[in-house]
CSV table of C-alpha atoms in Angstrom, one decimal:
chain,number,residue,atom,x,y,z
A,73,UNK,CA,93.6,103.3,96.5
A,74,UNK,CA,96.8,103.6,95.4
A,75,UNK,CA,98.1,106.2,92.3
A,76,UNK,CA,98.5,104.2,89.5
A,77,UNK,CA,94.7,102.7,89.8
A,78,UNK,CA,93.8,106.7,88.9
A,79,UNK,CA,95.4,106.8,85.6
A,80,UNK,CA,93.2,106.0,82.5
A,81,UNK,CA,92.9,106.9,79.1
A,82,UNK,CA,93.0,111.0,79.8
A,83,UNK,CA,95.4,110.5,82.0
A,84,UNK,CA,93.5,110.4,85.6
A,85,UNK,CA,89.9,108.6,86.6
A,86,UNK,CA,88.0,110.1,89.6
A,87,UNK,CA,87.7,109.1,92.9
A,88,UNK,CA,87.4,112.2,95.4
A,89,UNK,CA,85.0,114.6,95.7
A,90,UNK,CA,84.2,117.5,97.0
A,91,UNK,CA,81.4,119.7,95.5
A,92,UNK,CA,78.1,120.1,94.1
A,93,UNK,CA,78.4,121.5,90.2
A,94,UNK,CA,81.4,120.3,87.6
A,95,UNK,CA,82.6,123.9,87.8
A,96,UNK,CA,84.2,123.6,84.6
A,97,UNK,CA,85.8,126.3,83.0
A,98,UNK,CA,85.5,126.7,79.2
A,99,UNK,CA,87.4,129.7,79.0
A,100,UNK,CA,89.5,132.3,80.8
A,101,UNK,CA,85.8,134.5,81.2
A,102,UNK,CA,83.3,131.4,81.0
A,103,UNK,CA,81.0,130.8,84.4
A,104,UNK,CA,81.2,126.6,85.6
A,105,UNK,CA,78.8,124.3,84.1
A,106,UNK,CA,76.6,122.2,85.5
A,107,UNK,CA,77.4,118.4,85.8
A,108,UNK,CA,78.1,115.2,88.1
A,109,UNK,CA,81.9,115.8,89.4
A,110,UNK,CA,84.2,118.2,89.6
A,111,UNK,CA,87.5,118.1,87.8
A,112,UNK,CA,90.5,119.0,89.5
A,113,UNK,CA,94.3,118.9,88.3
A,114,UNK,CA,96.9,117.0,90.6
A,115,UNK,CA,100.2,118.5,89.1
A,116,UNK,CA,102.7,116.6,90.8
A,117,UNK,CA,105.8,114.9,89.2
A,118,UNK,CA,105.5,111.0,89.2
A,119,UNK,CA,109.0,110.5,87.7
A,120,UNK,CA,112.2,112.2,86.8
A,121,UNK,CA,114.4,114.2,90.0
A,122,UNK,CA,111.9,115.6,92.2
A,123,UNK,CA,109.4,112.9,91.8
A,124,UNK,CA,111.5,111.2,95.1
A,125,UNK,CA,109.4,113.9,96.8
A,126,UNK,CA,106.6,115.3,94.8
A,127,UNK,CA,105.2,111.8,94.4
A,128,UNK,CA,104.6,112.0,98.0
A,129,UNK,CA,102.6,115.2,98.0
A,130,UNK,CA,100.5,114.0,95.0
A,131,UNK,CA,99.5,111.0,97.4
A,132,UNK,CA,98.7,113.3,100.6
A,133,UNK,CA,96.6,115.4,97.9
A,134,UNK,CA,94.8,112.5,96.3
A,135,UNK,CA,94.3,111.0,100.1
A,136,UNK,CA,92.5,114.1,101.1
A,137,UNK,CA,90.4,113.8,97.7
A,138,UNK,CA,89.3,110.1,98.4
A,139,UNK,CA,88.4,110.9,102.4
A,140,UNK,CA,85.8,113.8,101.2
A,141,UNK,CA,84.7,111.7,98.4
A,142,UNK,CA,84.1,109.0,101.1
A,143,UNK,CA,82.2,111.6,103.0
A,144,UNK,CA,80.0,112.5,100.5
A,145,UNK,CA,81.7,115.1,98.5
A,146,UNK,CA,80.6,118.6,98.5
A,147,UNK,CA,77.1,119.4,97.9
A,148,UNK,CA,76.5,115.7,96.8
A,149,UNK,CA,79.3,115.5,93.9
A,150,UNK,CA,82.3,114.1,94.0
A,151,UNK,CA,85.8,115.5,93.2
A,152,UNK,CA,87.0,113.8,90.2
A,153,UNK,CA,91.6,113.9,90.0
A,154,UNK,CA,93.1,114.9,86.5
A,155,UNK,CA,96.4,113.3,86.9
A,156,UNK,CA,99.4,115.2,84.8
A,157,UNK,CA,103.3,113.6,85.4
A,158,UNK,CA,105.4,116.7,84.3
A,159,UNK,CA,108.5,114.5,84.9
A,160,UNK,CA,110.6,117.2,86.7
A,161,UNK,CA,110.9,119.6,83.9
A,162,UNK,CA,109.8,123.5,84.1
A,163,UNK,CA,108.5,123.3,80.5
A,164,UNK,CA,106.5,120.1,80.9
A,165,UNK,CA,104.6,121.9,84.0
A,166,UNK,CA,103.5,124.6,81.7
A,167,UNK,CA,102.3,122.7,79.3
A,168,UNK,CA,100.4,120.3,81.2
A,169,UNK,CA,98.9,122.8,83.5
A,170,UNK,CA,97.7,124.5,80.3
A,171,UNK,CA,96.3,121.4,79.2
A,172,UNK,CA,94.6,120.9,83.0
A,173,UNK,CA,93.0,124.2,82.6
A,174,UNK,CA,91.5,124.2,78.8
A,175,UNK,CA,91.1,120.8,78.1
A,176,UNK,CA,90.5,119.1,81.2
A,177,UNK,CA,88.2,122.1,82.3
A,178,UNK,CA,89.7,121.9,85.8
A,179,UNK,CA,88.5,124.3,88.4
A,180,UNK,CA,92.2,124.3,90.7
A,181,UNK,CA,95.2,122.6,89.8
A,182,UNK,CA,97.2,121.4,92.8
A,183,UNK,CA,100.9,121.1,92.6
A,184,UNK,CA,104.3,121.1,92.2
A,185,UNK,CA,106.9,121.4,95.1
A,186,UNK,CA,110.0,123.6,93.5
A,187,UNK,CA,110.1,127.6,92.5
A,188,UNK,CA,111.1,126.7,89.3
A,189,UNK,CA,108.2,124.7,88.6
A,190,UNK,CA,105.7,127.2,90.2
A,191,UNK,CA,107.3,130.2,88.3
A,192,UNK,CA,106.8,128.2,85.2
A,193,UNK,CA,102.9,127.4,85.9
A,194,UNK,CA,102.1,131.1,87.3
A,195,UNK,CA,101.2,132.9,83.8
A,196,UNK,CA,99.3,130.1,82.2
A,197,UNK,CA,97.1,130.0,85.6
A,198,UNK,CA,97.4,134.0,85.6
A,199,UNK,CA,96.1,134.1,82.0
A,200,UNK,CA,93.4,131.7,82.5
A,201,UNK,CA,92.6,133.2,85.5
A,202,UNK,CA,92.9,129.9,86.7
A,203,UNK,CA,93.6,128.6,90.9
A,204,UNK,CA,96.7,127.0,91.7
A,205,UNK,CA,97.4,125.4,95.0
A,206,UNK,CA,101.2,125.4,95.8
A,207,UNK,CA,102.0,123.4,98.9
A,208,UNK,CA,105.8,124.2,99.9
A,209,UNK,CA,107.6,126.6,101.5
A,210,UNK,CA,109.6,129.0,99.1
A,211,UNK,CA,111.1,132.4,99.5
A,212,UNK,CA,108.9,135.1,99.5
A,213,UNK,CA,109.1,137.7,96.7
A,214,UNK,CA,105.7,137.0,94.9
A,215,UNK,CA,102.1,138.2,95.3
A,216,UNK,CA,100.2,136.7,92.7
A,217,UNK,CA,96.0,136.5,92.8
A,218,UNK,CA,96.0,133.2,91.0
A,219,UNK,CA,98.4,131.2,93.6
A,220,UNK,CA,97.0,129.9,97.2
A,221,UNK,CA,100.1,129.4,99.0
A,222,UNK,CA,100.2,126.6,101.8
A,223,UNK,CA,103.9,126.7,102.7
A,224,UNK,CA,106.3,128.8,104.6
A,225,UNK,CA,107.9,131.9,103.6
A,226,UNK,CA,111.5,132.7,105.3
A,227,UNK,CA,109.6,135.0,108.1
A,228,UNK,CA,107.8,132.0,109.3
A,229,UNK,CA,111.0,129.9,109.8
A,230,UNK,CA,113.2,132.0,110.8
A,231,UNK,CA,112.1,134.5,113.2
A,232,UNK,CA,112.2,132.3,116.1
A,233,UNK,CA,115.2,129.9,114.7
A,234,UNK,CA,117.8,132.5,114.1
A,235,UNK,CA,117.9,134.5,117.4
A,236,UNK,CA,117.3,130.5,119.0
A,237,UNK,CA,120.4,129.4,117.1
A,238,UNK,CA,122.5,132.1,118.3
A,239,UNK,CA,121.7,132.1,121.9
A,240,UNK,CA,122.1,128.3,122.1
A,241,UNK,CA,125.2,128.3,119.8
A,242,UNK,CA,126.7,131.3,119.2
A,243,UNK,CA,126.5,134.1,116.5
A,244,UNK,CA,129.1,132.7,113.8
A,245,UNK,CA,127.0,131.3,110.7
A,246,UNK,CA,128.5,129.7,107.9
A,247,UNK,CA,125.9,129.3,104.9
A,248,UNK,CA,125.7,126.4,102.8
A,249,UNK,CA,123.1,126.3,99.9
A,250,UNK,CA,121.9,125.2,96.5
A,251,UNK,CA,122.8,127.6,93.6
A,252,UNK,CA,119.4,128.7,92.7
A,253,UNK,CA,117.0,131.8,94.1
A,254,UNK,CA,115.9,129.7,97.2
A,255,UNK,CA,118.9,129.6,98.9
A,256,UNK,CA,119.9,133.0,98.0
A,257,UNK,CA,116.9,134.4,99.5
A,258,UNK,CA,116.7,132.8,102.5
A,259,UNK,CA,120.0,133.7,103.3
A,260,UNK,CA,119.2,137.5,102.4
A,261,UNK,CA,116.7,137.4,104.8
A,262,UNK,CA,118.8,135.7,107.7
A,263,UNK,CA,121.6,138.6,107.2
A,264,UNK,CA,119.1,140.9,108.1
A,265,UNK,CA,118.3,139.0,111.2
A,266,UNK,CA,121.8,138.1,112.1
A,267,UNK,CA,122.8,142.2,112.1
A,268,UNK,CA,119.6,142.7,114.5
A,269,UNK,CA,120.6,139.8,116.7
A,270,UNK,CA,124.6,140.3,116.9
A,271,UNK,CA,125.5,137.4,114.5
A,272,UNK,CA,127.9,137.7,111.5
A,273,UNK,CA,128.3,135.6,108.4
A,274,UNK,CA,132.1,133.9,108.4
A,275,UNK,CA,131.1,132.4,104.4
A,276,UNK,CA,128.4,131.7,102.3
A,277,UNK,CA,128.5,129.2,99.8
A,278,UNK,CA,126.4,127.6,96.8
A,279,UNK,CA,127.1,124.4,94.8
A,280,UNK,CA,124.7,123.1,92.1
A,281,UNK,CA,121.9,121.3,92.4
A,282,UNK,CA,122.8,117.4,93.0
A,283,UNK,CA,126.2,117.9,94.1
A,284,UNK,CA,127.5,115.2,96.0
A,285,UNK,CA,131.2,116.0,96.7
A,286,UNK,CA,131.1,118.0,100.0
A,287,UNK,CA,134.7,117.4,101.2
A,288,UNK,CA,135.8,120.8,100.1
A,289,UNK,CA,133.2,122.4,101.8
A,290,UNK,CA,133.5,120.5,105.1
A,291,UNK,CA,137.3,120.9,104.9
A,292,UNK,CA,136.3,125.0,105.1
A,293,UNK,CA,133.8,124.5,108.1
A,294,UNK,CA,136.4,122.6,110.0
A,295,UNK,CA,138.9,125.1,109.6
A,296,UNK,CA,136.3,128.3,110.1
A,297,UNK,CA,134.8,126.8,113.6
A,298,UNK,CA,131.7,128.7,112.8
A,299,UNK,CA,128.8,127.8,115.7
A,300,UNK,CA,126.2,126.9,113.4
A,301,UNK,CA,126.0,125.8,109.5
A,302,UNK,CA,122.6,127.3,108.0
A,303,UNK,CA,121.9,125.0,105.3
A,304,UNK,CA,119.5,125.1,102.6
A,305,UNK,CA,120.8,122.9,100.5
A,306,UNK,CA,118.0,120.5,98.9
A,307,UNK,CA,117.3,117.0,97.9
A,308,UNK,CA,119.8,114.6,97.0
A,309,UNK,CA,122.8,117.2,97.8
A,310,UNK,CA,121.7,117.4,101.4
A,311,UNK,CA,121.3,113.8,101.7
A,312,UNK,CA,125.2,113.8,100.7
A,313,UNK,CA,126.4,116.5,103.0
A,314,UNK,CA,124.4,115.3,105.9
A,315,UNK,CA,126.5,112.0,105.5
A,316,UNK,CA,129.5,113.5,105.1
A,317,UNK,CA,129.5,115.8,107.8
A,318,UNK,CA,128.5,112.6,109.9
A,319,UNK,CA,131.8,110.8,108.4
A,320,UNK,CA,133.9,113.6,109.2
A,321,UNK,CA,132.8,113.1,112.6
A,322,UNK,CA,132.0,116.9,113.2
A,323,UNK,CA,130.1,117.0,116.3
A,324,UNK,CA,126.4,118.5,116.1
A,325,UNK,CA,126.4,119.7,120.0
A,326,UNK,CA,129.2,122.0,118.9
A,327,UNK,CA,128.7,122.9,115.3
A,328,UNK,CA,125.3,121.7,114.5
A,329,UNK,CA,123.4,122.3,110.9
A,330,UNK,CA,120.3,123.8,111.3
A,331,UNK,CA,118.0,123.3,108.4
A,332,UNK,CA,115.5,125.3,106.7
A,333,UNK,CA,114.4,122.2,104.1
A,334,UNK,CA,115.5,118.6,106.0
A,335,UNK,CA,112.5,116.6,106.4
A,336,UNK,CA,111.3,113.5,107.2
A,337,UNK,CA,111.6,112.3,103.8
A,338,UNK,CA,115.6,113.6,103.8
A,339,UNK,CA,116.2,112.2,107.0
A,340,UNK,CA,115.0,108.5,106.1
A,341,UNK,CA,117.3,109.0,103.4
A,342,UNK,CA,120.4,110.2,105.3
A,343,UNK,CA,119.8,107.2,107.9
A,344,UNK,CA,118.6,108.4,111.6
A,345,UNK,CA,122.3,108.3,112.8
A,346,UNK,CA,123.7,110.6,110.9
A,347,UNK,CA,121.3,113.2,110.8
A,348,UNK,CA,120.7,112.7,115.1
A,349,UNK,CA,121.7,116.1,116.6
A,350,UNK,CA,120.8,118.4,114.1
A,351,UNK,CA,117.9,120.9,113.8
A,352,UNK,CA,115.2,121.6,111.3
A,353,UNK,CA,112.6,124.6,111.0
A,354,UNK,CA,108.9,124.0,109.9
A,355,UNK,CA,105.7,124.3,110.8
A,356,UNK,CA,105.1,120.4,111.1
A,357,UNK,CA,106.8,117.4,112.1
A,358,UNK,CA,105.4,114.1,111.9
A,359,UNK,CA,105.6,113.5,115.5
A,360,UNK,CA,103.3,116.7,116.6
A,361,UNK,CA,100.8,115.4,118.8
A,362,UNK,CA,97.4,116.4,117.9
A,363,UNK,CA,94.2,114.3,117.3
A,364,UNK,CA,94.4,115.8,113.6
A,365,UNK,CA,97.6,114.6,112.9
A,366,UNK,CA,97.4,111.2,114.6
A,367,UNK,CA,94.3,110.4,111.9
A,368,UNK,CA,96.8,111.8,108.9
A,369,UNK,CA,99.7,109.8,109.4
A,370,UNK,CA,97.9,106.8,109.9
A,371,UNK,CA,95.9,107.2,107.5
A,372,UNK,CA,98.5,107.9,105.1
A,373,UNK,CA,100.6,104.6,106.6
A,374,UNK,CA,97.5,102.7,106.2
A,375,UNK,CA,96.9,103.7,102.2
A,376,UNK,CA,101.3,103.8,101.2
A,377,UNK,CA,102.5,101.6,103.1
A,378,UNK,CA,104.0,101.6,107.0
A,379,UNK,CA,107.4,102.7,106.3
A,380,UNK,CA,106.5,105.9,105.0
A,381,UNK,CA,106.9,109.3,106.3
A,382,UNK,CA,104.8,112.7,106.8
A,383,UNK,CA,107.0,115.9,106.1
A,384,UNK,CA,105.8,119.5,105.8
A,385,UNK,CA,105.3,119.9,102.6
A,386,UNK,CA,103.0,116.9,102.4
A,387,UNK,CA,100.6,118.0,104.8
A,388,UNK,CA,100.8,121.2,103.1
A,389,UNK,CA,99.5,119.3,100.1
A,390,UNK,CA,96.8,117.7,102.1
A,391,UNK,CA,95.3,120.3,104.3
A,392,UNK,CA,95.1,122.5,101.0
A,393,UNK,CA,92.2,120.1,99.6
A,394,UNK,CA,90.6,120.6,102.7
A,395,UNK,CA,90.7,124.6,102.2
A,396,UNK,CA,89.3,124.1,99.0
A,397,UNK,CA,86.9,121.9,100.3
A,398,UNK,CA,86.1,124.1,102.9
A,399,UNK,CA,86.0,127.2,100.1
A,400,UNK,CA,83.8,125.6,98.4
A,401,UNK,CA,80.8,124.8,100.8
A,402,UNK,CA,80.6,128.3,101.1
A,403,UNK,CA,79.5,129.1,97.8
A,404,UNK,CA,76.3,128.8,95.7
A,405,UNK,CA,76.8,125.8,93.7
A,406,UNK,CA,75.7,127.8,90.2
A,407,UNK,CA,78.4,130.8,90.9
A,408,UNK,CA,81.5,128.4,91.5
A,409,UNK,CA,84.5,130.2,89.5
A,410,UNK,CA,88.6,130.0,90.9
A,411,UNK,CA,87.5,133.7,91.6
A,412,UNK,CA,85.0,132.6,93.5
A,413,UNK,CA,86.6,129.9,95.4
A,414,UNK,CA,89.4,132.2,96.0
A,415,UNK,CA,87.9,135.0,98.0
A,416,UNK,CA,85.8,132.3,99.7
A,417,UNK,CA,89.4,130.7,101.1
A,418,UNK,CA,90.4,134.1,102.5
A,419,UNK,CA,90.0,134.2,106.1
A,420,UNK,CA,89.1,130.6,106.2
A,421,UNK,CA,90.6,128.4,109.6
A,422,UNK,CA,90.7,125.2,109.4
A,423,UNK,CA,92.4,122.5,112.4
A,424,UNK,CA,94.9,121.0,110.0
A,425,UNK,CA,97.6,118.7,111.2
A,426,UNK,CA,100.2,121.3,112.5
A,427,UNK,CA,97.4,123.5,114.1
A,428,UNK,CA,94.6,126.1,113.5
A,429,UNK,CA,96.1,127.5,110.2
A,430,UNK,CA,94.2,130.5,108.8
A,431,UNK,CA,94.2,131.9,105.1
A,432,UNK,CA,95.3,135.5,104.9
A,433,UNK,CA,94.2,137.9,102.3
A,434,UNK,CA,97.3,137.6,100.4
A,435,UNK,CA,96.5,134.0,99.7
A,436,UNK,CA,99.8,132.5,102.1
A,437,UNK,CA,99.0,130.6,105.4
A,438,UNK,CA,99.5,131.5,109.0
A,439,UNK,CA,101.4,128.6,110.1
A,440,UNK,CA,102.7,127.5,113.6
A,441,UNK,CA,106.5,127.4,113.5
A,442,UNK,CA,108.7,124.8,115.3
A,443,UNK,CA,112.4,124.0,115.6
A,444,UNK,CA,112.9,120.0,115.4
A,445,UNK,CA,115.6,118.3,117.0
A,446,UNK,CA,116.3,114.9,114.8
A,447,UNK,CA,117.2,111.6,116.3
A,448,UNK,CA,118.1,108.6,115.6
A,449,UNK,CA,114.6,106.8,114.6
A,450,UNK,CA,114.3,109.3,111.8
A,451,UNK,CA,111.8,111.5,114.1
A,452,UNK,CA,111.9,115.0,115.0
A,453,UNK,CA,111.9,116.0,119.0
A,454,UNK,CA,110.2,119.5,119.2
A,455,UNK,CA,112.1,122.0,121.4
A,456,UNK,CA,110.4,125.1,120.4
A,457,UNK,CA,107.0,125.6,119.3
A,458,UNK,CA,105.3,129.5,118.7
A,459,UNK,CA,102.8,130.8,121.2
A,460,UNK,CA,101.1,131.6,118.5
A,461,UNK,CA,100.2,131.5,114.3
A,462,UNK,CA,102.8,133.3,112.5
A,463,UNK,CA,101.1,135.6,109.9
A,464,UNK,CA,102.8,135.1,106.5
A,465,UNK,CA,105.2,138.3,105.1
A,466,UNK,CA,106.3,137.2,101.9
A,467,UNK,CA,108.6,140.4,101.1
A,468,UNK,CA,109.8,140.7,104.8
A,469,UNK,CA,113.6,141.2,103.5
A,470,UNK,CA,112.4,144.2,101.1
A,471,UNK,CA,111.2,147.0,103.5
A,472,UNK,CA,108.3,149.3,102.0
A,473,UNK,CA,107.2,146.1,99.8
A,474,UNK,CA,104.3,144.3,100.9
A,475,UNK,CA,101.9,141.6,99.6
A,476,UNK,CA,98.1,142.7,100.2
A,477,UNK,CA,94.8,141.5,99.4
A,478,UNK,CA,95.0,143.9,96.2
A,479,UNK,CA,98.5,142.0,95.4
A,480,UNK,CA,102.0,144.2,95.9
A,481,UNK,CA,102.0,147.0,97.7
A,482,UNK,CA,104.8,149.6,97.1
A,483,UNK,CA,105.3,152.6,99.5
């Protein structure tokens, strides 16, 4: 079923389930009433800048909605999508997550992929004391009770990439990132691994989001040499400076970018060729071989079309329905609150598509790292996968600051 059949008069009609009361909530203090489905919010932007990506998280979210609906539900009720389009604007998340919340009497409101647009929905789902489901990787530095966090924070990417990147390449890193807290944060957090691995910063550099000129910047890495180019720029702008680095005919065996937000989704973009050589960190690649992921991407091929592509934040968006599914069978069907469904996520494992993940009490996800290698079909080789699930430190950069199952702990 495709997204547009979803939208109706309040702006969604249902067609997933996954539990046994409505657990609607009235107010901020109200318990969940009785009734035939349960309402959910998909917050994901269906036009405007971002939507180029979030509309491909809102269909790996509403997928994973219409395969436990097909199964059943949860407890016998189906989970019934509240579709918002917040059009790539901060404000316009607020506002419609509010509107998810109180109106729409939504139990969890999954959504959103950028910081901006999380920042903007974390106090109207602190003050209604509301769930929301973030799917993508960000940088660390928050600790709220009211956010289940599927994606990576910078420990999770970088611990193996950095000292991988300089033993394969050498220790000279030149930064290249969007102007915005993202960037700056990841790069905080890989000076501190450079100093403990011998590496050195030879410049660091932000330009705005959507910039598309990059022949300054590659002008600078020509004439630096550094051994690799840690980028974090996003979007559209990487899409640009991945082709122009290709132009330039800078060789990636030599002077490779090593990415912290390229995708699948970037790289279909960029064209196979140009981005061939070059390396990405995440905790899933399309191409991982596993019985789990095999069934997502073909189901997802099967429902959007052939030509489209998993990516890391997508099955982020996907295997977080299944948590809540999973949260939700654990409870008693009359005491189903997002307090409720909360604690009942922490410590849950569940086989998603990258692996085993596991919910830690500070609401982020122990993730499997891997380092990609992209050719030339648009696919990812893995080189480098972890023994082992990385637990999440969101404030790894900011010794004596960590994120607990009683929220931030200061020593």
């Amino acid at each position: 079923m495709k997204r547009r059949d979803f939208l109706g008069s309040l702006g969604a009609v249902g067609t997933t389930g996954m539990l046994s009361t409505p657990a609607l909530l009235s107010s901020a203090s109200r318990a969940f009433a009785q009734g035939n489905d349960i309402p959910v919010g998909l917050l994901f932007s269906l036009t405007g800048a971002v939507a180029v990506v979030e509309s491909t998280l809102h269909d790996a979210a509403l997928m994973a909605i219409e395969e436990i609906n097909a199964a059943g539900g949860v407890h016998g009720r189906q989970l019934r999508p509240i579709i918002e389009d917040p059009a790539s604007d901060p404000a316009t998340y607020a506002d419609r997550a509010r509107r998810l919340m109180i109106r729409d009497k939504c139990v969890s409101v999954f959504g959103s992929y950028t910081s901006a647009s999380r920042q903007a929905v974390l106090p109207v789902t602190e003050q209604r004391k509301n769930l929301y489901w973030y799917p993508t990787l960000y940088e660390g530095r928050e600790c709220s009770r009211n956010v289940m966090y599927g994606g990576a924070v910078p420990n999770q990417q970088q611990d193996d990439l950095i000292p991988w990147a300089i033993e394969n390449f050498g220790p000279r890193f030149y930064m290249i990132g969007n102007n915005y807290v993202y960037p700056k944060e990841e790069n905080n957090y890989c000076k501190t691994l450079l100093e403990q691995y011998g590496g050195e910063v030879v410049n660091e550099e932000y330009v705005p989001l959507g910039h598309s000129d990059f022949s300054s910047v590659i002008n600078r890495i020509r004439a630096e040499k550094p051994d690799v180019i840690f980028a974090t720029v996003v979007g559209d702008s990487d899409v640009a400076f991945a082709r122009q680095y290709h132009a330039a005919e800078l060789d990636p065996s030599k002077m490779p970018v090593v990415s912290l937000t390229r995708s699948e989704v970037e790289v279909k973009a960029i064209g196979g060729e140009a981005a061939a050589g070059h390396f990405s960190s995440a905790p899933y690649f399309m191409g991982h071989a596993t019985p789990e992921n095999e069934k997502f991407v073909e189901a997802y091929k099967s429902r959007y079309g052939g030509d489209q592509v998993t990516h890391f934040v997508s099955e982020a968006a996907y295997f977080q329905v299944y948590q809540f599914k999973a949260a939700l069978e654990k409870l008693d069907p009359a005491n189903i609150t997002p307090e409720t469904i909360r604690d009942a996520a922490v410590g849950l494992r569940l086989n998603a598509p990258q692996g085993e993940i596991l919910v830690d009490e500070n609401l982020h996800t122990h993730l499997w790292p891997k380092i990609g290698q992209w050719q030339a079909n648009g696919q990812a080789e893995v080189l480098v996968e972890s023994k082992e699930r990385i637990a999440p430190k969101p404030y790894a950069a900011y010794e004596g600051q960590t994120c607990t199952g009683q929220g931030l702990v200061k020593a």
